[in-house]
Amino acid sequence: MHANDSDLEPSSVIDVHDFGEAMFSAITSRHSVSPKALQAPGPSDEQLQRLIEVAACAPDHGLLRPWRFILFPEDKRPVLADLFEEALLERHSQATEEDRLRAREKAARAPLLLGVVVHIDKEDEKVAFEDQIASAGAALQNVLLQVHAFGFGARATSGRAVRTNAFRKALNLHEDEVFLCFLAIGTATRKAKTKERPDPKSLLTSWP
Ligand SMILES: Cc1cc2nc3c(=O)[nH]c(=O)nc-3n(C[C@H](O)[C@H](O)[C@H](O)COP(=O)(O)O)c2cc1C
């Protein structure tokens, strides 16, 4: 669908049955790929813009736009590696050389590395904070699905470093902001591990 056609119903662009089946296949065939198995090439600048464009289509109670993305460019990864090491030492001052190296290595993974940040306003009287976090989750999933549709692999990872003072300070996070996760994106060097999904029957009940 062309960007200018966004006000058109999908059925007026492609057959509604095909659209439904294509969407079902896209969603059910997506599986996360370990950041260790993500190499260049990653998405182009144009594709990155589109990833943010699909994120912006997430449902968003009150149109708060309570989330944003941060790009960690490849030439700044050594700085991120320093930060991961610092974050590790904040949590474990006695970390071994091996632990430090392992923490540093994470910064080099995946050609495209994004961070997802949610601004959580617990004082908002109209929009519950759960709604705000759910909006970020929906934005994240939109990106994961578009990445998959572009033919790349990806995985969301949070980890403990993101909650350290060192990390929060280096990213200049507002006190109401939470670093939800990294999104590592690139060309998968091995097939994504498929996971068995729960039986839909176990996830749906009828009320009362
Ligand atoms: C916000 C968020 C943070 C996550 N953080 C981690 C993490 O730190 N480590 C991890 O192994 N999986 C993490 N996951 C889960 C994986 O990204 C992935 O969804 C999971 O392994 C299931 O795989 P699937 O996406 O193929 O269903 C996180 C998921 C989300 C949504």
Tab-separated table of C-alpha atoms and ligand atoms in Angstrom, residues 30-33 140 144 154-159 180-182 193 195 197, ligand 1:
chain	number	residue	atom	x	y	z
A	30	ARG	CA	7.680	-14.145	12.878
A	31	HIS	CA	10.167	-15.538	15.401
A	32	SER	CA	12.875	-13.689	17.223
A	33	VAL	CA	16.497	-14.148	16.157
A	140	LEU	CA	7.424	-2.450	19.304
A	144	LEU	CA	9.088	-6.356	14.699
A	154	ALA	CA	15.235	-9.085	15.126
A	155	ARG	CA	14.916	-9.538	18.839
A	156	ALA	CA	13.874	-7.364	21.748
A	157	THR	CA	16.157	-7.599	24.780
A	158	SER	CA	16.114	-5.629	27.972
A	159	GLY	CA	18.683	-6.975	30.435
A	180	LEU	CA	11.898	-0.772	27.759
A	181	CYS	CA	14.315	-2.710	25.568
A	182	PHE	CA	16.852	-2.789	22.803
A	193	LYS	CA	14.179	-20.770	16.326
A	195	LYS	CA	8.532	-21.540	19.162
A	197	ARG	CA	2.624	-20.974	20.367
B	1	LIG	C1	10.170	-5.566	26.132
B	1	LIG	C2	10.779	-6.933	25.940
B	1	LIG	C3	12.010	-7.219	26.503
B	1	LIG	C4	12.590	-8.470	26.348
B	1	LIG	N1	13.807	-8.742	26.921
B	1	LIG	C5	14.369	-9.962	26.773
B	1	LIG	C6	15.650	-10.254	27.350
B	1	LIG	O1	16.286	-9.411	27.968
B	1	LIG	N2	16.151	-11.492	27.186
B	1	LIG	C7	15.466	-12.469	26.483
B	1	LIG	O2	15.959	-13.586	26.370
B	1	LIG	N3	14.264	-12.199	25.912
B	1	LIG	C8	13.711	-10.984	26.041
B	1	LIG	N4	12.480	-10.713	25.477
B	1	LIG	C9	11.794	-11.783	24.736
B	1	LIG	C10	12.311	-11.958	23.320
B	1	LIG	O3	12.436	-10.718	22.659
B	1	LIG	C11	11.366	-12.834	22.490
B	1	LIG	O4	10.136	-12.200	22.323
B	1	LIG	C12	11.140	-14.188	23.119
B	1	LIG	O5	12.354	-14.878	23.146
B	1	LIG	C13	10.080	-14.993	22.368
B	1	LIG	O6	10.459	-15.174	21.059
B	1	LIG	P1	9.485	-14.835	19.841
B	1	LIG	O7	9.525	-13.348	19.678
B	1	LIG	O8	10.045	-15.581	18.699
B	1	LIG	O9	8.124	-15.322	20.220
B	1	LIG	C14	11.895	-9.467	25.608
B	1	LIG	C15	10.658	-9.164	25.015
B	1	LIG	C16	10.105	-7.922	25.182
B	1	LIG	C17	8.781	-7.626	24.535
